[in-house]
Short mmCIF file of C-alpha atoms and ligand atoms in Angstrom, two decimals:
data_model
loop_
_atom_site.label_atom_id
_atom_site.label_comp_id
_atom_site.label_asym_id
_atom_site.label_seq_id
_atom_site.Cartn_x
_atom_site.Cartn_y
_atom_site.Cartn_z
CA MET A 1 65.27 39.32 20.26
CA ARG A 2 68.47 40.24 21.98
CA VAL A 3 70.85 38.67 24.43
CA ARG A 4 72.26 41.37 26.71
CA PRO A 5 74.97 41.34 29.37
CA SER A 6 73.53 40.56 32.79
CA ASP A 7 75.99 42.78 34.68
CA GLY A 8 74.14 45.32 36.79
CA VAL A 9 70.67 44.22 35.62
CA ALA A 10 68.00 44.35 38.32
CA PHE A 11 65.28 41.67 38.24
CA GLU A 12 61.83 42.17 39.77
CA THR A 13 61.33 38.49 40.59
CA LYS A 14 63.25 35.26 40.66
CA PHE A 15 62.33 31.65 39.79
CA PRO A 16 64.81 28.78 39.84
CA VAL A 17 63.59 27.72 36.38
CA VAL A 18 61.96 29.78 33.64
CA ILE A 19 60.30 28.09 30.67
CA ILE A 20 59.62 30.13 27.53
CA GLY A 21 56.52 28.83 25.73
CA GLY A 22 53.41 27.07 27.00
CA GLY A 23 52.85 24.40 24.32
CA ALA A 24 53.29 20.64 24.74
CA CYS A 25 57.00 21.01 25.43
CA GLY A 26 56.72 23.82 27.96
CA LEU A 27 53.80 22.28 29.85
CA THR A 28 55.42 18.83 29.98
CA ALA A 29 58.56 20.47 31.37
CA ALA A 30 56.46 22.39 33.92
CA LEU A 31 54.69 19.21 35.10
CA THR A 32 58.07 17.48 35.43
CA LEU A 33 59.53 20.34 37.48
CA GLY A 34 56.42 20.40 39.66
CA ASP A 35 56.83 16.69 40.39
CA ALA A 36 60.46 17.31 41.31
CA GLY A 37 59.45 20.08 43.72
CA SER A 38 61.26 22.79 41.73
CA ALA A 39 59.55 26.15 41.31
CA ALA A 40 59.23 27.04 37.64
CA LEU A 41 57.56 29.87 35.74
CA VAL A 42 56.12 29.36 32.26
CA LEU A 43 56.11 32.58 30.22
CA GLU A 44 53.61 32.43 27.34
CA GLN A 45 53.06 35.35 25.00
CA ASP A 46 49.45 34.53 24.12
CA PRO A 47 46.41 35.25 26.31
CA LEU A 48 45.91 31.47 26.56
CA PRO A 49 48.54 28.80 25.87
CA ALA A 50 47.79 26.93 22.64
CA GLY A 51 50.75 27.10 20.27
CA SER A 52 51.11 24.75 17.34
CA THR A 53 50.20 21.95 19.72
CA GLY A 54 46.68 23.34 19.95
CA LEU A 55 46.42 23.46 16.14
CA SER A 56 47.82 19.98 15.66
CA SER A 57 46.10 16.62 15.32
CA GLY A 58 47.60 15.77 18.70
CA PHE A 59 49.01 12.35 17.72
CA ILE A 60 52.06 11.32 19.74
CA PRO A 61 54.10 8.29 18.75
CA ALA A 62 55.32 5.98 21.51
CA ALA A 63 56.66 2.42 21.62
CA ALA A 64 55.98 -0.55 23.89
CA THR A 65 53.16 1.21 25.73
CA ARG A 66 50.44 -0.45 27.76
CA TRP A 67 47.88 0.82 25.23
CA GLN A 68 49.71 -1.10 22.53
CA ARG A 69 49.93 -4.23 24.72
CA GLU A 70 46.18 -4.01 25.41
CA ARG A 71 45.62 -4.15 21.65
CA ALA A 72 48.27 -6.87 21.12
CA VAL A 73 50.50 -4.53 19.10
CA GLU A 74 54.08 -5.75 19.38
CA ASP A 75 56.50 -2.86 19.30
CA SER A 76 59.84 -1.89 20.77
CA VAL A 77 62.09 1.10 21.27
CA GLU A 78 64.51 -0.37 18.75
CA LEU A 79 61.82 -0.79 16.07
CA MET A 80 60.61 2.76 16.60
CA ALA A 81 64.13 4.19 16.45
CA GLY A 82 64.84 2.13 13.34
CA ASP A 83 61.68 3.45 11.64
CA ILE A 84 62.55 7.08 12.42
CA GLN A 85 66.12 6.66 11.20
CA ALA A 86 65.07 4.80 8.04
CA LYS A 87 62.82 7.74 7.07
CA ALA A 88 65.59 10.22 7.96
CA ARG A 89 68.12 8.14 5.95
CA HIS A 90 70.08 7.64 9.18
CA LEU A 91 71.00 11.33 9.27
CA ALA A 92 69.17 12.17 12.53
CA ASP A 93 71.22 12.32 15.75
CA ALA A 94 71.15 8.67 16.89
CA ALA A 95 71.45 9.53 20.58
CA ILE A 96 68.46 11.91 20.45
CA VAL A 97 66.38 9.43 18.42
CA ASP A 98 67.15 6.72 20.97
CA LEU A 99 66.40 9.08 23.87
CA CYS A 100 63.01 10.13 22.48
CA CYS A 101 61.98 6.57 21.64
CA ARG A 102 63.19 5.19 25.00
CA ARG A 103 61.36 7.87 26.94
CA SER A 104 58.19 7.78 24.82
CA GLY A 105 56.25 4.95 26.50
CA PRO A 106 57.18 5.81 30.11
CA THR A 107 56.42 9.50 29.51
CA LEU A 108 52.90 8.89 28.18
CA GLU A 109 52.24 6.45 31.03
CA TRP A 110 53.49 9.07 33.53
CA LEU A 111 51.18 11.69 32.01
CA ALA A 112 48.30 9.24 32.34
CA ASP A 113 49.04 7.87 35.81
CA ARG A 114 50.43 10.94 37.55
CA HIS A 115 48.54 13.68 35.73
CA GLY A 116 45.31 12.01 34.66
CA ILE A 117 45.73 12.48 30.91
CA PRO A 118 44.14 9.45 29.22
CA PHE A 119 45.48 8.09 25.94
CA VAL A 120 44.09 5.83 23.26
CA LEU A 121 45.96 4.01 20.51
CA ILE A 122 45.09 5.06 16.97
CA GLU A 123 44.53 1.96 14.88
CA GLY A 124 43.23 1.08 11.45
CA PHE A 125 46.20 2.13 9.30
CA LEU A 126 49.88 2.90 9.63
CA TYR A 127 51.21 6.45 9.56
CA THR A 128 54.06 7.49 7.30
CA GLY A 129 57.33 6.19 8.68
CA GLN A 130 55.77 3.81 11.19
CA SER A 131 55.87 0.01 10.91
CA ARG A 132 53.58 -0.47 13.93
CA ALA A 133 50.43 1.22 15.22
CA ARG A 134 52.11 3.58 17.70
CA MET A 135 50.22 6.87 17.47
CA HIS A 136 48.60 7.81 20.77
CA ALA A 137 46.09 10.58 21.34
CA VAL A 138 43.76 11.81 24.02
CA PRO A 139 40.27 10.34 23.46
CA GLU A 140 39.03 13.47 21.60
CA ARG A 141 41.88 12.95 19.08
CA THR A 142 42.70 16.64 18.64
CA GLY A 143 45.62 18.85 19.57
CA ALA A 144 43.23 21.33 21.16
CA ALA A 145 42.03 18.62 23.54
CA LEU A 146 45.62 17.59 24.26
CA MET A 147 46.39 21.20 25.21
CA ALA A 148 43.24 21.45 27.32
CA ARG A 149 44.23 18.32 29.22
CA LEU A 150 47.85 19.45 29.69
CA LEU A 151 46.59 22.81 30.98
CA ALA A 152 44.13 21.17 33.36
CA ALA A 153 46.96 19.00 34.68
CA ALA A 154 49.19 22.08 35.10
CA GLU A 155 46.39 23.88 36.97
CA ALA A 156 45.81 20.86 39.19
CA VAL A 157 49.42 21.02 40.42
CA GLN A 158 49.27 24.84 40.57
CA ALA A 159 52.03 25.34 38.01
CA ASP A 160 52.94 29.01 37.55
CA ILE A 161 51.95 30.06 34.03
CA LEU A 162 52.06 33.72 33.13
CA CYS A 163 50.18 34.50 29.91
CA GLY A 164 50.50 37.73 27.94
CA ALA A 165 54.24 37.60 28.63
CA GLU A 166 56.27 37.85 25.43
CA VAL A 167 59.91 37.24 26.19
CA SER A 168 61.94 39.77 24.23
CA GLU A 169 65.44 39.46 25.69
CA LEU A 170 67.77 37.21 27.60
CA PHE A 171 70.42 38.37 30.06
CA ALA A 172 73.61 36.33 30.20
CA ASP A 173 77.09 36.59 31.61
CA GLY A 174 80.34 36.21 29.70
CA ASP A 175 80.41 32.39 29.65
CA GLY A 176 76.89 32.09 28.27
CA ARG A 177 75.15 31.46 31.60
CA VAL A 178 71.61 32.87 31.41
CA ARG A 179 70.81 34.98 34.46
CA GLY A 180 67.27 35.99 33.54
CA VAL A 181 64.84 37.11 30.86
CA GLY A 182 62.93 40.26 30.03
CA PHE A 183 59.33 40.14 28.83
CA ARG A 184 56.68 42.55 27.58
CA ARG A 185 53.13 42.76 28.88
CA PRO A 186 50.06 43.55 26.74
CA ASP A 187 49.78 47.00 28.38
CA GLY A 188 53.26 47.88 27.12
CA GLY A 189 54.94 47.27 30.46
CA ALA A 190 58.24 45.42 30.68
CA GLU A 191 59.37 43.07 33.45
CA ARG A 192 62.43 40.98 34.22
CA VAL A 193 62.68 37.65 35.99
CA ALA A 194 65.92 36.05 37.15
CA CYS A 195 66.51 32.31 36.81
CA GLU A 196 69.12 29.65 37.41
CA ALA A 197 68.06 27.56 34.43
CA LEU A 198 66.16 28.42 31.26
CA ILE A 199 64.16 26.05 29.07
CA LEU A 200 63.44 27.15 25.50
CA ALA A 201 60.05 25.67 24.58
CA CYS A 202 59.04 28.37 22.11
CA ASN A 203 59.06 26.14 18.99
CA GLY A 204 60.68 26.88 15.63
CA PHE A 205 60.66 29.59 12.97
CA GLY A 206 57.66 28.77 10.76
CA GLY A 207 56.11 32.14 11.73
CA ASN A 208 59.21 34.09 10.63
CA PRO A 209 59.01 34.58 6.83
CA ASP A 210 62.61 35.84 6.58
CA MET A 211 63.99 32.76 8.33
CA VAL A 212 61.78 30.46 6.23
CA ARG A 213 63.06 32.18 3.06
CA GLN A 214 66.64 31.81 4.24
CA HIS A 215 66.54 28.19 5.37
CA ILE A 216 63.60 26.63 3.48
CA PRO A 217 63.34 28.63 0.23
CA GLU A 218 61.05 26.03 -1.41
CA MET A 219 58.39 26.83 1.20
CA ALA A 220 58.79 30.62 1.10
CA GLU A 221 55.50 31.10 -0.77
CA ALA A 222 53.58 28.29 0.96
CA GLU A 223 51.00 28.98 3.62
CA TYR A 224 52.28 28.45 7.16
CA PHE A 225 49.76 26.34 9.01
CA GLY A 226 51.31 26.43 12.47
CA HIS A 227 51.17 29.01 15.24
CA ALA A 228 52.06 32.45 13.87
CA GLY A 229 53.81 33.42 17.10
CA ASN A 230 56.59 30.87 16.60
CA ARG A 231 59.14 33.24 15.12
CA GLY A 232 62.45 31.49 15.67
CA HIS A 233 63.33 33.17 18.95
CA ALA A 234 65.01 30.06 20.37
CA VAL A 235 67.44 29.82 17.47
CA LEU A 236 68.12 33.57 17.45
CA TRP A 237 68.86 33.66 21.19
CA GLY A 238 70.82 30.40 21.07
CA GLU A 239 73.02 31.57 18.23
CA ALA A 240 73.66 34.87 20.02
CA LEU A 241 74.90 32.77 22.96
CA GLY A 242 77.22 30.79 20.69
CA ALA A 243 74.97 27.72 20.32
CA GLU A 244 74.88 25.51 17.26
CA ALA A 245 71.75 25.31 15.10
CA ARG A 246 71.37 22.13 13.04
CA HIS A 247 69.32 20.82 10.13
CA MET A 248 67.72 24.21 9.53
CA GLY A 249 66.38 23.01 6.17
CA ALA A 250 64.27 20.27 7.80
CA TYR A 251 60.53 20.69 8.20
CA GLN A 252 57.10 19.11 8.17
CA GLY A 253 55.26 20.04 5.04
CA HIS A 254 51.77 18.78 4.30
CA ALA A 255 50.40 17.98 0.86
CA SER A 256 46.72 17.85 1.68
CA VAL A 257 45.08 20.99 3.05
CA ALA A 258 41.57 21.67 1.69
CA VAL A 259 41.35 24.75 -0.57
CA PRO A 260 39.95 27.29 0.19
CA HIS A 261 38.75 25.91 3.55
CA GLY A 262 42.20 25.53 5.10
CA ILE A 263 41.30 22.22 6.76
CA LEU A 264 43.74 19.31 7.02
CA ILE A 265 42.64 16.25 5.05
CA THR A 266 44.19 13.23 6.72
CA TRP A 267 46.93 11.53 4.71
CA ALA A 268 45.28 8.25 5.69
CA VAL A 269 43.27 8.90 2.52
CA MET A 270 46.46 8.33 0.48
CA ARG A 271 47.84 5.57 2.71
CA GLU A 272 44.63 3.63 2.09
CA GLY A 273 44.83 3.86 -1.70
CA GLY A 274 43.71 7.37 -2.63
CA ILE A 275 45.58 9.35 -5.29
CA GLN A 276 46.33 12.98 -6.11
CA VAL A 277 45.80 14.34 -9.61
CA ASN A 278 46.64 17.75 -11.05
CA GLY A 279 44.53 19.98 -13.32
CA GLU A 280 45.32 17.68 -16.26
CA GLY A 281 43.78 14.72 -14.44
CA LYS A 282 47.23 13.13 -14.04
CA ARG A 283 49.20 11.90 -11.06
CA PHE A 284 52.57 13.58 -10.60
CA ALA A 285 54.45 11.72 -7.80
CA ASP A 286 54.35 8.70 -5.48
CA GLU A 287 51.79 9.55 -2.77
CA SER A 288 52.91 6.64 -0.58
CA ARG A 289 56.23 8.32 0.30
CA GLY A 290 54.67 10.72 2.80
CA TYR A 291 52.78 13.98 3.05
CA SER A 292 55.83 16.00 4.01
CA GLU A 293 57.99 15.56 0.90
CA HIS A 294 54.87 15.32 -1.27
CA SER A 295 54.07 18.93 -0.33
CA VAL A 296 56.94 20.11 -2.56
CA ASP A 297 55.45 18.27 -5.55
CA VAL A 298 51.99 19.73 -4.91
CA LEU A 299 53.43 23.25 -4.79
CA ALA A 300 55.07 22.61 -8.17
CA GLN A 301 51.72 21.86 -9.87
CA PRO A 302 50.01 24.65 -11.85
CA GLY A 303 48.25 26.93 -9.37
CA GLY A 304 49.67 24.91 -6.47
CA THR A 305 46.42 22.96 -6.06
CA VAL A 306 45.51 19.36 -6.88
CA TRP A 307 42.66 16.93 -6.12
CA ASP A 308 42.66 14.13 -3.55
CA ILE A 309 40.60 11.31 -5.12
CA TYR A 310 39.41 8.22 -3.24
CA ASP A 311 36.30 6.14 -2.67
CA SER A 312 33.55 5.44 -0.14
CA ARG A 313 35.61 2.90 1.86
CA ILE A 314 38.31 5.52 2.43
CA HIS A 315 35.74 8.27 3.02
CA ALA A 316 34.22 6.19 5.85
CA LEU A 317 37.65 5.77 7.44
CA ALA A 318 38.45 9.48 7.13
CA MET A 319 35.18 10.35 8.87
CA GLU A 320 36.82 9.12 12.09
CA PHE A 321 38.90 12.31 12.05
CA GLU A 322 37.54 15.53 13.46
CA ASP A 323 39.12 17.78 10.84
CA TYR A 324 37.83 15.61 7.99
CA ARG A 325 34.33 15.82 9.46
CA GLN A 326 34.74 19.60 9.52
CA ALA A 327 35.82 19.54 5.86
CA GLN A 328 32.75 17.47 5.02
CA ALA A 329 30.49 19.92 6.89
CA ALA A 330 32.15 22.86 5.11
CA GLY A 331 31.36 21.36 1.71
CA ALA A 332 34.99 20.61 0.78
CA VAL A 333 34.31 16.92 0.09
CA LYS A 334 32.77 16.23 -3.35
CA ARG A 335 30.99 12.99 -4.24
CA ALA A 336 30.55 11.60 -7.76
CA ALA A 337 28.70 8.47 -8.83
CA ASP A 338 31.16 7.46 -11.55
CA GLU A 339 34.19 8.62 -13.52
CA THR A 340 32.18 10.80 -15.93
CA ALA A 341 30.49 12.60 -13.04
CA LEU A 342 33.82 12.92 -11.24
CA ALA A 343 35.48 14.59 -14.22
CA GLY A 344 32.50 16.92 -14.59
CA THR A 345 32.38 17.85 -10.89
CA LEU A 346 36.11 18.52 -10.69
CA GLY A 347 36.38 20.16 -14.14
CA LEU A 348 39.08 17.69 -15.25
CA PRO A 349 39.59 16.14 -18.71
CA GLU A 350 37.58 12.90 -18.57
CA ALA A 351 39.82 10.78 -20.79
CA ALA A 352 42.95 11.59 -18.80
CA LEU A 353 41.19 11.02 -15.49
CA ARG A 354 39.84 7.65 -16.67
CA GLU A 355 43.33 6.64 -17.77
CA THR A 356 44.81 7.69 -14.42
CA LEU A 357 42.24 5.70 -12.45
CA ALA A 358 42.65 2.69 -14.74
CA LEU A 359 46.39 2.68 -14.15
CA THR A 360 45.85 2.31 -10.39
CA ARG A 361 43.96 -0.92 -11.13
CA SER A 362 46.37 -2.34 -13.70
CA SER A 363 49.26 -4.70 -13.04
CA ALA A 364 51.63 -2.46 -14.99
CA GLU A 365 54.46 -0.91 -13.02
CA ASP A 366 53.55 2.49 -11.68
CA PRO A 367 55.70 5.22 -13.33
CA PHE A 368 56.22 6.84 -9.91
CA GLY A 369 57.12 3.57 -8.18
CA ARG A 370 53.98 3.22 -6.06
CA ARG A 371 52.36 -0.17 -5.40
CA PHE A 372 48.58 -0.32 -5.62
CA ASP A 373 48.11 -4.05 -4.98
CA ASP A 374 48.29 -3.81 -1.18
CA LYS A 375 44.90 -2.05 -0.83
CA PRO A 376 41.46 -2.62 -2.38
CA ALA A 377 41.20 -0.97 -5.82
CA LEU A 378 39.42 2.40 -5.96
CA ALA A 379 35.77 1.89 -6.92
CA PRO A 380 32.78 4.20 -7.55
CA PRO A 381 31.25 6.23 -6.05
CA TYR A 382 34.26 8.50 -5.84
CA TYR A 383 35.09 11.26 -3.36
CA ALA A 384 37.40 14.22 -3.94
CA VAL A 385 38.78 17.27 -2.18
CA LYS A 386 40.68 20.18 -3.74
CA VAL A 387 43.89 20.60 -1.75
CA GLY A 388 47.07 22.63 -1.58
CA ALA A 389 50.33 22.28 0.33
CA ALA A 390 51.46 24.04 3.49
CA LEU A 391 54.37 24.38 5.88
CA PHE A 392 53.30 22.84 9.21
CA HIS A 393 56.38 23.31 11.36
CA THR A 394 60.14 23.57 11.15
CA GLN A 395 62.33 20.71 12.35
CA GLY A 396 65.72 22.43 12.46
CA GLY A 397 66.79 24.05 15.69
CA LEU A 398 69.33 24.16 18.50
CA ALA A 399 71.64 21.17 18.85
CA ILE A 400 71.18 19.48 22.23
CA ASP A 401 72.68 16.55 24.15
CA ILE A 402 70.75 13.72 25.81
CA SER A 403 70.08 15.95 28.83
CA ALA A 404 68.44 18.49 26.47
CA ARG A 405 71.31 20.89 27.20
CA VAL A 406 71.94 23.31 24.33
CA LEU A 407 75.32 22.69 22.68
CA ARG A 408 77.85 25.34 21.78
CA GLN A 409 79.31 25.64 18.30
CA GLY A 410 82.55 23.71 18.45
CA GLY A 411 81.51 21.44 21.32
CA GLY A 412 80.49 21.49 24.96
CA ALA A 413 77.17 22.59 26.43
CA LEU A 414 75.99 25.99 27.55
CA PRO A 415 75.85 26.02 31.37
CA ASN A 416 72.13 26.36 32.09
CA LEU A 417 70.21 26.47 28.81
CA PHE A 418 67.88 23.64 27.72
CA ALA A 419 65.67 23.21 24.66
CA GLY A 420 62.95 20.85 23.45
CA GLY A 421 60.16 20.57 20.90
CA GLY A 422 60.48 22.80 17.87
CA ALA A 423 63.15 24.92 19.59
CA ALA A 424 65.61 22.02 19.36
CA CYS A 425 66.90 20.22 16.28
CA GLY A 426 64.44 17.42 15.57
CA VAL A 427 64.85 13.78 14.56
CA SER A 428 64.07 14.14 10.86
CA GLY A 429 67.54 14.63 9.38
CA PRO A 430 68.42 17.65 7.26
CA GLU A 431 65.52 17.82 4.77
CA VAL A 432 61.79 17.51 4.20
CA TRP A 433 61.85 13.82 3.24
CA GLY A 434 63.07 12.82 6.71
CA TYR A 435 59.87 13.67 8.57
CA SER A 436 58.06 10.69 10.09
CA SER A 437 54.53 11.32 11.32
CA GLY A 438 54.61 12.36 14.94
CA ASN A 439 58.21 13.61 15.03
CA GLY A 440 56.87 17.03 16.13
CA LEU A 441 55.05 16.06 19.30
CA LEU A 442 57.54 13.26 19.98
CA THR A 443 60.32 15.77 20.57
CA ALA A 444 57.97 18.28 22.22
CA VAL A 445 56.72 15.89 24.90
CA MET A 446 59.80 13.70 25.43
CA LEU A 447 62.35 16.51 25.34
CA GLY A 448 60.07 18.66 27.51
CA ARG A 449 60.21 15.82 30.04
CA VAL A 450 63.98 15.48 29.78
CA ALA A 451 64.60 19.25 29.88
CA GLY A 452 62.40 19.49 32.97
CA GLU A 453 64.34 16.71 34.72
CA SER A 454 67.71 18.21 33.79
CA ALA A 455 66.74 21.72 34.89
CA ALA A 456 65.37 20.33 38.18
CA ALA A 457 68.65 18.51 38.80
CA LEU A 458 70.65 21.65 38.06
CA VAL A 459 68.78 23.89 40.49
CA SER A 460 68.27 21.37 43.30
C1 FAD B 501 48.00 21.37 11.54
C2 FAD B 501 49.12 20.69 12.28
C3 FAD B 501 48.97 19.36 12.65
C4 FAD B 501 50.00 18.73 13.35
N1 FAD B 501 49.78 17.46 13.81
C5 FAD B 501 50.76 16.85 14.50
C6 FAD B 501 50.55 15.53 15.04
O1 FAD B 501 49.45 14.98 14.99
N2 FAD B 501 51.60 14.94 15.67
C7 FAD B 501 52.81 15.55 15.81
O2 FAD B 501 53.73 14.95 16.36
N3 FAD B 501 53.02 16.81 15.37
C8 FAD B 501 52.02 17.47 14.73
N4 FAD B 501 52.22 18.76 14.32
C9 FAD B 501 53.45 19.44 14.76
C10 FAD B 501 53.29 19.84 16.23
O3 FAD B 501 52.14 20.65 16.35
C11 FAD B 501 54.51 20.60 16.77
O4 FAD B 501 55.70 19.92 16.43
C12 FAD B 501 54.43 20.72 18.30
O5 FAD B 501 53.16 21.23 18.67
C13 FAD B 501 55.54 21.60 18.87
O6 FAD B 501 55.32 21.78 20.25
P1 FAD B 501 56.10 22.94 21.02
O7 FAD B 501 55.70 22.84 22.43
O8 FAD B 501 57.54 22.87 20.66
O9 FAD B 501 55.57 24.29 20.37
P2 FAD B 501 54.15 25.05 20.49
O10 FAD B 501 53.05 24.12 20.82
O11 FAD B 501 54.00 25.86 19.26
O12 FAD B 501 54.35 26.00 21.74
C14 FAD B 501 55.27 27.09 21.67
C15 FAD B 501 54.71 28.23 22.48
O13 FAD B 501 55.73 29.21 22.62
C16 FAD B 501 55.11 30.49 22.61
N5 FAD B 501 56.15 31.48 22.30
C17 FAD B 501 56.88 31.61 21.18
N6 FAD B 501 57.75 32.63 21.30
C18 FAD B 501 57.55 33.17 22.52
C19 FAD B 501 58.14 34.26 23.23
N7 FAD B 501 59.12 35.01 22.71
N8 FAD B 501 57.69 34.54 24.48
C20 FAD B 501 56.69 33.81 25.06
N9 FAD B 501 56.09 32.78 24.41
C21 FAD B 501 56.53 32.45 23.17
C22 FAD B 501 54.04 30.35 21.55
O14 FAD B 501 53.03 31.34 21.69
C23 FAD B 501 53.54 28.93 21.80
O15 FAD B 501 52.41 28.92 22.65
C24 FAD B 501 51.21 19.42 13.63
C25 FAD B 501 51.37 20.75 13.24
C26 FAD B 501 50.33 21.40 12.59
C27 FAD B 501 50.50 22.83 12.21
#
C-alpha cells in the first residue's frame, strides 16, 4: 500500500473524482457526485460491493426526521449531538459531531426523495447512547438490504462502479496532491486512473491483525466480525502523505455474538432487562453501559464465553430482528421452564444462578451499579444464548475537517484528499466506551455525503 511520486506516471484513464470503496460511504458519495453532475469512479476490490455495511444491521441514527415526526418523536440535532458527546465523554471532535448530526435528517430524506430509498423508524426501545428513538433502517432492517438499495440507486443514475479493482497504490506530487491511483484486477493485470480529487471510503483496519494488535491490543485475539477486506489502507496511505490519524484505539466491540453460530444477538435483550452470566452463574459487569465496552469484560471471562439470559417478553421483542430469528432457527436460543431447568440446560451451578436472578429482583443496590427497577422483572420461562465478544469495526482513522478534507499532521488540509466512514476518525472519542449505537453508519453516510459535495465543488 504505497504512495509513489506521480512524476512521469502515465494513466490509462481519467476521472475527475475517484472513490476507493463501495460501501455506504462510497456509494453515498457517488450518488452525491452524480447529483452534482461530476463524473466519479468507484473502485471496489470485491466482485460485488458489500463491505461491512452489507454485514451490518443497517441502522442509521438521524435527528428531527420526518419519520420521527410521523411517530411524534421529539428530537433535535442538539439532543443527538449531546447524546453522542456524553457517551464519548466529550472527547469526540465537536465540529464533526455537529456536522454529522446536522446533516443526518436531511441526508436520509434526500436518499428517500431523490434516490427512492425508503426508511422506517425503529421503535420499541432505546439504543445505547440514544435518548430518543432515532435509529432508521430500510424496511427489511438489514445492512444487506441497505446495500442492495444503495446499489440499485447507484445503478439507476448510472454511477460508474468498477468491481474487482483493488487499489494498491496512490500517486502524489510533492505537496501531497493525489494525481491518481493504481489498482489490480483479478486476472493479475494492473491499471492506473488519474483523478483531481480522491475520496477514501475503504473503511478502517479491523481486517489487519497487525494494526489491531498495535492499536487495540485488548481485541487482538477477538474475532473480527466486519469485512475482512478492510485492512487499514486509508490510514496507511494518509500517513504516507503526512496526514494525521486520530483515536486509533477507538472501536465498536460487541458483547453478544452467538457461539458457535457467529450470529449477532441484539443488545436490546440487555436493554430490556436481560443479564449476562459467566460459567459460575454470576454476573460480572453492568450490562446497561453498552455492548461495545462490555465486549472487553466478556473476553475476560473464562473461555471468553458467557450466557445471555432473559425471558419470553424479551424473546418476543428480539424476534423482530432478522439475525435473532436466524439464531433461533439455528438452535442457538435455549428455552427453560424454570430456574432448575435453566441451570441444567446451561450446565451452570443452580444455587449461584438462582442467587444471581434473585438479585435482579431485589431492591438491594446492584454491585455493578445497574438499575433493574425500570423494566419488568425477569420471569420464567427463561431464554438463553451462549455468546462471545467480537470486534465489529474500528473507529480511529484520518483526521478530517467539516468538508471531509483529510488534515495534515501539524495543521492544514491535504489539497484534494477526502475521507469518510471508517476511513476517517469517528465520533466515539479515543476508546471503546465512547461508541454510541449507530456511530458507524452515521459517519459513513453523512461524511460520504459531505465528501461527495466537497469533491464536486473542487473539480467543478
Ligand atoms: C455485524 C455488524 C453490525 C453492524 N451494525 C451497525 C449498525 O446497525 N449501525 C451502524 O451505524 N453501524 C453498524 N456497524 C458498523 C458499520 O457496518 C460500519 O461502520 C460501516 O458499514 C462503515 O461503512 P464504510 O462505507 O466506511 O465501509 P464498508 O461498508 O466496509 O465499505 C468499504 C469498502 O471498501 C472496500 N475496500 C477496502 N480496501 C479497498 C481497496 N484497497 N481497494 C478497493 N476497495 C477497497 C471494501 O471491500 C468495502 O467494500 C456494524 C458492523 C458490523 C460488523
